[in-house]
Short mmCIF file of C-alpha atoms and ligand atoms in Angstrom, two decimals:
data_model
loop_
_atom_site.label_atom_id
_atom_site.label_comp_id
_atom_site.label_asym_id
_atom_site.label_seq_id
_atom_site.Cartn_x
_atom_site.Cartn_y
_atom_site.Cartn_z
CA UNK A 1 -19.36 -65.24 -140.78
CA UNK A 2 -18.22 -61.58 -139.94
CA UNK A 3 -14.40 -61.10 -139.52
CA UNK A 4 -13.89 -60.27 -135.82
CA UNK A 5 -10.74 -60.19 -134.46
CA UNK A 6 -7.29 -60.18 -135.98
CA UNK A 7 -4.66 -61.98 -134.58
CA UNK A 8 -1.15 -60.91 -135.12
CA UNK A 9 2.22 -62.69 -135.11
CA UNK A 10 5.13 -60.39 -133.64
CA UNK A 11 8.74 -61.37 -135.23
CA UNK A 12 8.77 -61.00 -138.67
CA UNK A 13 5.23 -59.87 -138.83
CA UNK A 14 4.96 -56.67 -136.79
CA UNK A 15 8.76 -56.02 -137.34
CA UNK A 16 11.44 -57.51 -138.87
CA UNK A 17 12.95 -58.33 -135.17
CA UNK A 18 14.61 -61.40 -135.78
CA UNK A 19 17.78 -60.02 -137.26
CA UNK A 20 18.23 -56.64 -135.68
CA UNK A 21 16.90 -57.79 -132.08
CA UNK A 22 16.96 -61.54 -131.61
CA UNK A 23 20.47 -62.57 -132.80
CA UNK A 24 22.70 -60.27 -131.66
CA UNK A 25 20.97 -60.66 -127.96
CA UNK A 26 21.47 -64.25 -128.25
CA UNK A 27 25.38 -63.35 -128.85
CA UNK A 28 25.44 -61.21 -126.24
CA UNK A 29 24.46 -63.15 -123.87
CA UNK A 30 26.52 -65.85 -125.17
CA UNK A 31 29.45 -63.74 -125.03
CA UNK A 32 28.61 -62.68 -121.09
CA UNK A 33 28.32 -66.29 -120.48
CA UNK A 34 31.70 -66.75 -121.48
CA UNK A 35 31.03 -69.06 -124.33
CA UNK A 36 32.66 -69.06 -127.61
CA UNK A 37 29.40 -69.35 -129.55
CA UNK A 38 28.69 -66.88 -132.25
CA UNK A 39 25.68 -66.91 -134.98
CA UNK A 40 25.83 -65.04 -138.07
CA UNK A 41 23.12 -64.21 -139.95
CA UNK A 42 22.54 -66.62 -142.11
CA UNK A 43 22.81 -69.48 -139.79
CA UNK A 44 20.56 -68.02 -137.80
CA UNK A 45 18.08 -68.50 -140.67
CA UNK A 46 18.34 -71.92 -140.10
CA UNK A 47 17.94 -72.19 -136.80
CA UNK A 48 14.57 -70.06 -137.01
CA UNK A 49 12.97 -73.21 -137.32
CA UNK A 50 13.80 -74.42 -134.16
CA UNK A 51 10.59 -71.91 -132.56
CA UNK A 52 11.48 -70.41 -128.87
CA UNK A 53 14.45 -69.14 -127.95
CA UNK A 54 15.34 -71.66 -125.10
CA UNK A 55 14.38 -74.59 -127.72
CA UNK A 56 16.58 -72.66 -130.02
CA UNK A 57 19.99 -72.51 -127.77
CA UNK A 58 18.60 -76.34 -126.69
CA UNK A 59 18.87 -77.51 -130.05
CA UNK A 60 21.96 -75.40 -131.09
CA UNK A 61 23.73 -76.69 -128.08
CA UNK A 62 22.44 -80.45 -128.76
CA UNK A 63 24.55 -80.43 -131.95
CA UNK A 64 27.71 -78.95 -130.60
CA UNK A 65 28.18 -81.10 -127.49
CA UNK A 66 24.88 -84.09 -127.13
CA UNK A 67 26.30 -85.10 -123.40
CA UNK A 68 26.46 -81.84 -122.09
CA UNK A 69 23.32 -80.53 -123.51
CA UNK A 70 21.80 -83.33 -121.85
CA UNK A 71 23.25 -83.04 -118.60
CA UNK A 72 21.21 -81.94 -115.75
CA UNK A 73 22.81 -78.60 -115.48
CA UNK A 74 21.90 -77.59 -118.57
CA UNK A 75 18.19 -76.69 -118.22
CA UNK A 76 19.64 -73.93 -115.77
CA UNK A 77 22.24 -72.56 -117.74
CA UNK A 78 19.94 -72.58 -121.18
CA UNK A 79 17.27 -70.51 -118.61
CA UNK A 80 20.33 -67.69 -117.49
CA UNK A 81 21.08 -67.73 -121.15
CA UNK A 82 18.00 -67.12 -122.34
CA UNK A 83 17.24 -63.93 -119.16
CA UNK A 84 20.32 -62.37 -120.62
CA UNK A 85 19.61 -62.78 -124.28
CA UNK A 86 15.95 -61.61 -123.02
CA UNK A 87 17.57 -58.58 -121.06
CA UNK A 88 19.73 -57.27 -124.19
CA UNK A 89 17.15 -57.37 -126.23
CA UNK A 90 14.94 -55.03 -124.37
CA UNK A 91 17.65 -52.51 -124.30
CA UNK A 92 18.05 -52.85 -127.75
CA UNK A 93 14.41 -52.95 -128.91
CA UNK A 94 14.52 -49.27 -126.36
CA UNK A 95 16.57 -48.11 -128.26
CA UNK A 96 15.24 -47.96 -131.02
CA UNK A 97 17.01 -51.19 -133.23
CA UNK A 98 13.47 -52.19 -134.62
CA UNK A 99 11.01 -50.34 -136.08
CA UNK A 100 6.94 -51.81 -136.94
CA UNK A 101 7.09 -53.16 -140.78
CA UNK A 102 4.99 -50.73 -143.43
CA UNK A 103 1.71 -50.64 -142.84
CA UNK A 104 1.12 -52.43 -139.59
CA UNK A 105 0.21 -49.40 -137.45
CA UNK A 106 -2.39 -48.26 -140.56
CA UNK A 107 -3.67 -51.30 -140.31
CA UNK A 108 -3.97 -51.64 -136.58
CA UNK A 109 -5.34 -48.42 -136.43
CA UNK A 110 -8.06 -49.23 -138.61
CA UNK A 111 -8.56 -52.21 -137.01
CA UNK A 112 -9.34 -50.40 -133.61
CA UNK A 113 -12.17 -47.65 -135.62
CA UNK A 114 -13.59 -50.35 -137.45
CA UNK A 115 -13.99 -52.54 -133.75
CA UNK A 116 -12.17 -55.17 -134.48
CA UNK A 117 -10.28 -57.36 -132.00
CA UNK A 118 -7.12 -57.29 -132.04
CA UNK A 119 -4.79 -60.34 -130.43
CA UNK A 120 -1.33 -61.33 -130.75
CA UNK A 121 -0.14 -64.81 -131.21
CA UNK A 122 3.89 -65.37 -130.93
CA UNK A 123 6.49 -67.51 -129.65
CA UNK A 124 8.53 -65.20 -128.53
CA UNK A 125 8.96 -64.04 -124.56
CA UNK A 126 5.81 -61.68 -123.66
CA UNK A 127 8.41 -59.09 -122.08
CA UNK A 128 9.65 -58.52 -125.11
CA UNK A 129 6.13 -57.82 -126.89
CA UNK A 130 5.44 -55.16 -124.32
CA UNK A 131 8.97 -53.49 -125.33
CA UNK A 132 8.51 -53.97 -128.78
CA UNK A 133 4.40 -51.92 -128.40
CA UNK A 134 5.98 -49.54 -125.98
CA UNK A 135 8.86 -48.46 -128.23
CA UNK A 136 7.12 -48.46 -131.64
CA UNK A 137 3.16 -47.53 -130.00
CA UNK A 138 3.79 -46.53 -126.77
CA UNK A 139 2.69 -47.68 -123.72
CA UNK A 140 -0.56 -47.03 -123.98
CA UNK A 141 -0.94 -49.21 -127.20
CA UNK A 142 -1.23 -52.32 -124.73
CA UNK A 143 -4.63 -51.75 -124.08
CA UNK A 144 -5.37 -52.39 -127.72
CA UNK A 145 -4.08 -55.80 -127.71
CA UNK A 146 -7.67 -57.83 -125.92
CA UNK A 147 -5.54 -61.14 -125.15
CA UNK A 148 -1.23 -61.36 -126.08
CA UNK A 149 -0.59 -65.27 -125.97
CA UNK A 150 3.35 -65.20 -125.45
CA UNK A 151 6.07 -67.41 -125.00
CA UNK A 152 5.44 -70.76 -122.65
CA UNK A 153 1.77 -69.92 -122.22
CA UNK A 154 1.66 -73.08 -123.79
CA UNK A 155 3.78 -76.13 -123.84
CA UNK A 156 4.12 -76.54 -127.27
CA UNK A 157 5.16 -74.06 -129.91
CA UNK A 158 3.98 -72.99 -133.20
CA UNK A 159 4.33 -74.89 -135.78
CA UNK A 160 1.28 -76.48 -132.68
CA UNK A 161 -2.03 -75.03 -132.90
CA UNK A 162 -1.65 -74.30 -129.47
CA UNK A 163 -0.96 -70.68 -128.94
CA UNK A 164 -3.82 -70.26 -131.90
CA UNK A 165 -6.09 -71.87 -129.48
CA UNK A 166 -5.14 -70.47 -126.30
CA UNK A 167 -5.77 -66.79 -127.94
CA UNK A 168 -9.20 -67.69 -129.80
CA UNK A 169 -10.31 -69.55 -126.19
CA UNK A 170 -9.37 -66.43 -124.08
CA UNK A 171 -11.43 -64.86 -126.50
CA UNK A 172 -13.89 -66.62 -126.86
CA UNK A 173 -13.94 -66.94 -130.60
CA UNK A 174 -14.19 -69.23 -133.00
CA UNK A 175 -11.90 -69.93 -135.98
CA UNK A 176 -13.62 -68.67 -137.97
CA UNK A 177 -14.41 -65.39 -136.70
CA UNK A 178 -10.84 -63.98 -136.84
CA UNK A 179 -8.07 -64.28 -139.24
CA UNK A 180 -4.25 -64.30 -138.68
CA UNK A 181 -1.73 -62.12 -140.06
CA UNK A 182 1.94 -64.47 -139.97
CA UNK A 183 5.12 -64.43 -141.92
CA UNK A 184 6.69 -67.96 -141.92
CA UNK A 185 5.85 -71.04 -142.93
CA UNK A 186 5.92 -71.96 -139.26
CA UNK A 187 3.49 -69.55 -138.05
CA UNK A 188 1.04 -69.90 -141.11
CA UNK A 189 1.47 -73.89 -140.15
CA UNK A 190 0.90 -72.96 -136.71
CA UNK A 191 -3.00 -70.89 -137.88
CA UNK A 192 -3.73 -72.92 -139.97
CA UNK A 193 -3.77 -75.96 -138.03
CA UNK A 194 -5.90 -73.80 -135.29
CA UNK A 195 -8.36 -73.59 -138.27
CA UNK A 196 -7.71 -69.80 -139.10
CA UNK A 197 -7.10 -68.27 -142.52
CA UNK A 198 -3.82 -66.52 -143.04
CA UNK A 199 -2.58 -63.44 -144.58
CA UNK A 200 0.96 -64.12 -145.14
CA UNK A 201 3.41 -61.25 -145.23
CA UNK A 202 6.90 -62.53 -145.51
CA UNK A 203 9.62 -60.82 -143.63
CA UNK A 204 13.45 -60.66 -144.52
CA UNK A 205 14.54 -64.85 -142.75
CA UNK A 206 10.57 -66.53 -144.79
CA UNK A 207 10.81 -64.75 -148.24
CA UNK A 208 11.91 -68.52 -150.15
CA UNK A 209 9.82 -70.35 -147.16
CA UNK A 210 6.99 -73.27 -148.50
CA UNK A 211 3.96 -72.28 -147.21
CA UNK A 212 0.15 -73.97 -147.62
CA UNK A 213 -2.76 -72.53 -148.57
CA UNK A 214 -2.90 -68.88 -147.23
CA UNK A 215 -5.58 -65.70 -148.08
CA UNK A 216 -2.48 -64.08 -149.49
CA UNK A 217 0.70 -64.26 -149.90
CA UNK A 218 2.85 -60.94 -149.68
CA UNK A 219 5.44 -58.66 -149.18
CA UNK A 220 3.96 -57.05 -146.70
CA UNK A 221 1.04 -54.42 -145.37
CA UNK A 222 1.75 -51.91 -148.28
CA UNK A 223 2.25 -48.27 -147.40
CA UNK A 224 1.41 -45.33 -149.36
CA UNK A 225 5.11 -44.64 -150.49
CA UNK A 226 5.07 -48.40 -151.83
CA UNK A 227 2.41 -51.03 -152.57
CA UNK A 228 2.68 -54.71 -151.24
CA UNK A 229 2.51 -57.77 -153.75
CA UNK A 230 2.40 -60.91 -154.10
CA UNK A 231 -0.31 -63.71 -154.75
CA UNK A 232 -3.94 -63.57 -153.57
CA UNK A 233 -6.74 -66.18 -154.96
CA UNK A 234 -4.48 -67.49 -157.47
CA UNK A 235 -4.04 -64.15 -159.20
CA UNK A 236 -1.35 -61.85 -158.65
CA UNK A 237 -2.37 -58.65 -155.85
CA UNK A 238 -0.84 -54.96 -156.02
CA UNK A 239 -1.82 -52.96 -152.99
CA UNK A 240 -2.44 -51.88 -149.45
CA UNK A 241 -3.77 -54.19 -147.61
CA UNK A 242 -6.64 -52.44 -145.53
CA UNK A 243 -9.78 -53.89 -143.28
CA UNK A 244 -12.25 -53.88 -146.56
CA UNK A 245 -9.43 -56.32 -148.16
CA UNK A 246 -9.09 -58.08 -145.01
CA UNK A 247 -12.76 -58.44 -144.93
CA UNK A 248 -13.04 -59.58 -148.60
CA UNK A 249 -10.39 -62.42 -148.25
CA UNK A 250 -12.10 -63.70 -144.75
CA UNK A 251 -15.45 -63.62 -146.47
CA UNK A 252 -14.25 -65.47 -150.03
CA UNK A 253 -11.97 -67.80 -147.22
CA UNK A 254 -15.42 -69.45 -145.78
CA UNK A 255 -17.37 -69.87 -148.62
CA UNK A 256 -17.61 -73.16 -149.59
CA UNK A 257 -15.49 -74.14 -152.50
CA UNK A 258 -18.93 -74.50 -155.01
CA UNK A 259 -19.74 -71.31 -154.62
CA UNK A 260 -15.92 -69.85 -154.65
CA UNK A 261 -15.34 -71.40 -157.75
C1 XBP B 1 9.68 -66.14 -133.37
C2 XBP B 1 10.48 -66.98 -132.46
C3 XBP B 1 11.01 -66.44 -131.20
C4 XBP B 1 12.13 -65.43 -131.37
C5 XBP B 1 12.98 -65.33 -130.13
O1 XBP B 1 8.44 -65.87 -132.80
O2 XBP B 1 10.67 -68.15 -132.75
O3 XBP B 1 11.50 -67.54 -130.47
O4 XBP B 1 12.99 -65.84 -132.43
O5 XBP B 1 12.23 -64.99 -129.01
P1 XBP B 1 7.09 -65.42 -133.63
P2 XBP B 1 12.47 -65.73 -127.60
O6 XBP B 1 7.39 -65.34 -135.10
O7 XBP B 1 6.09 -66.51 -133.28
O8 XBP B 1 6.71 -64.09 -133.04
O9 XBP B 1 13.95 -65.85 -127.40
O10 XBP B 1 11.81 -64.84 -126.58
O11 XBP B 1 11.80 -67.08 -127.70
MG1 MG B 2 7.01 -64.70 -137.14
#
């Protein structure tokens, strides 16, 4: 089966977003609500698990206050929340707080001359994947994205197949013609479950995260000042990842286990 389409995760994956963009625009706009909530960073780790910012301030608020989380104003304050925390980080992402990890545009690049599909799979609002290709591609870098499956496009969140699915339907692909390039446990859950293999490259909030059986499991992309590493079959991998490797791993992925071993 030839590799096809790539299908990228944003936070963590394209850039390290989580710390620099997300959390201090859900302060802000905790702050402009007039609430006395504040996250540092490394609670914020722990609430990454909680996928979707809306589920996140849910879940957050849950365990502060159960009645009034539940109360039927809620679901309308946790929605003006989340426009505001939405709003400041657009602002922030234009100007310039986040930058694409090492190696990510190389590879997209080369993704694009080699024709390649390219797709992006994420949790996350889909306003704030057009501000995060417009400030670190440009505008014009939309285009190279076939089918962005964003935010509540679907009910349920990754660690659910269901994002997966909605992408490789849209595109009418199968599992097995693409592969997906994640950074957390959640999101390599979330592939994996849609039947793709993963390239793992963990980001700053994943690097001690338990994650299944992935293609590899890395640092990142590489870039010529510095190599990625990590794990891949088993054995440990120095390198930049590139569309041959990519290939490789896809390939060796779908071959049944006799003839792997
Ligand atoms: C990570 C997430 C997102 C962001 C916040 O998404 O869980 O919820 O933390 O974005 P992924 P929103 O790794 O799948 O890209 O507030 O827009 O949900
Ligand atoms: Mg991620």
């Amino acid at each position: 089966m030839t590799l096809r389409a790539l299908i990228w995760d944003v936070d963590g994956t394209l850039a390290e977003t989580e710390r620099d963009g997300h959390l201090p625009a859900f302060n802000r706009a905790f702050a402009d609500e007039g609430l006395p909530w504040h996250w540092d960073a490394s609670l914020y780790g722990e609430l990454l698990r909680i996928t979707g910012g809306k589920e996140r301030i849910a879940h957050w608020w849950r365990g502060l206050d159960p009645a009034a989380a539940a109360a039927p104003e809620a679901a309308g304050r946790i929605q003006r929340l989340h426009e505001r925390k939405t709003a400041h980080y657009a602002q922030a992402v234009r100007q310039g707080a986040v930058q694409l990890r090492p190696g990510v545009r190389r590879v997209l690049v080369e993704a694009r001359l080699r024709g390649l599909t390219l797709a992006i799979a994420t949790t996350t609002h889909e306003a704030n994947v057009r501000e995060l290709i417009d400030a670190t591609l440009g505008p014009s870098a939309r285009d190279w994205f076939t089918v962005v499956g964003a935010g509540d496009v679907v009910p349920r969140k990754k660690p659910a197949p269901d994002v997966y699915c909605w992408v490789l339907e849209q595109l009418r692909l199968t599992a097995q013609d693409a592969l997906a390039i994640e950074d957390s446990a959640v999101g390599a859950a979330s592939a994996r479950a849609a039947g793709l293999p993963v390239l793992l490259t963990r980001s700053l909030y994943t690097a001690a995260d338990r994650v299944g059986e992935v293609l590899a499991d890395l640092d990142g992309l590489g870039s010529d000042d510095r190599f990625a590493s990590g794990v891949a079959g088993g054995a440990p991998w120095q390198g930049r990842v590139d569309v041959d490797q990519l290939e490789r791993w896809h390939a060796a992925a779908l071959r049944p286990a006799a003839v792997r071993a």
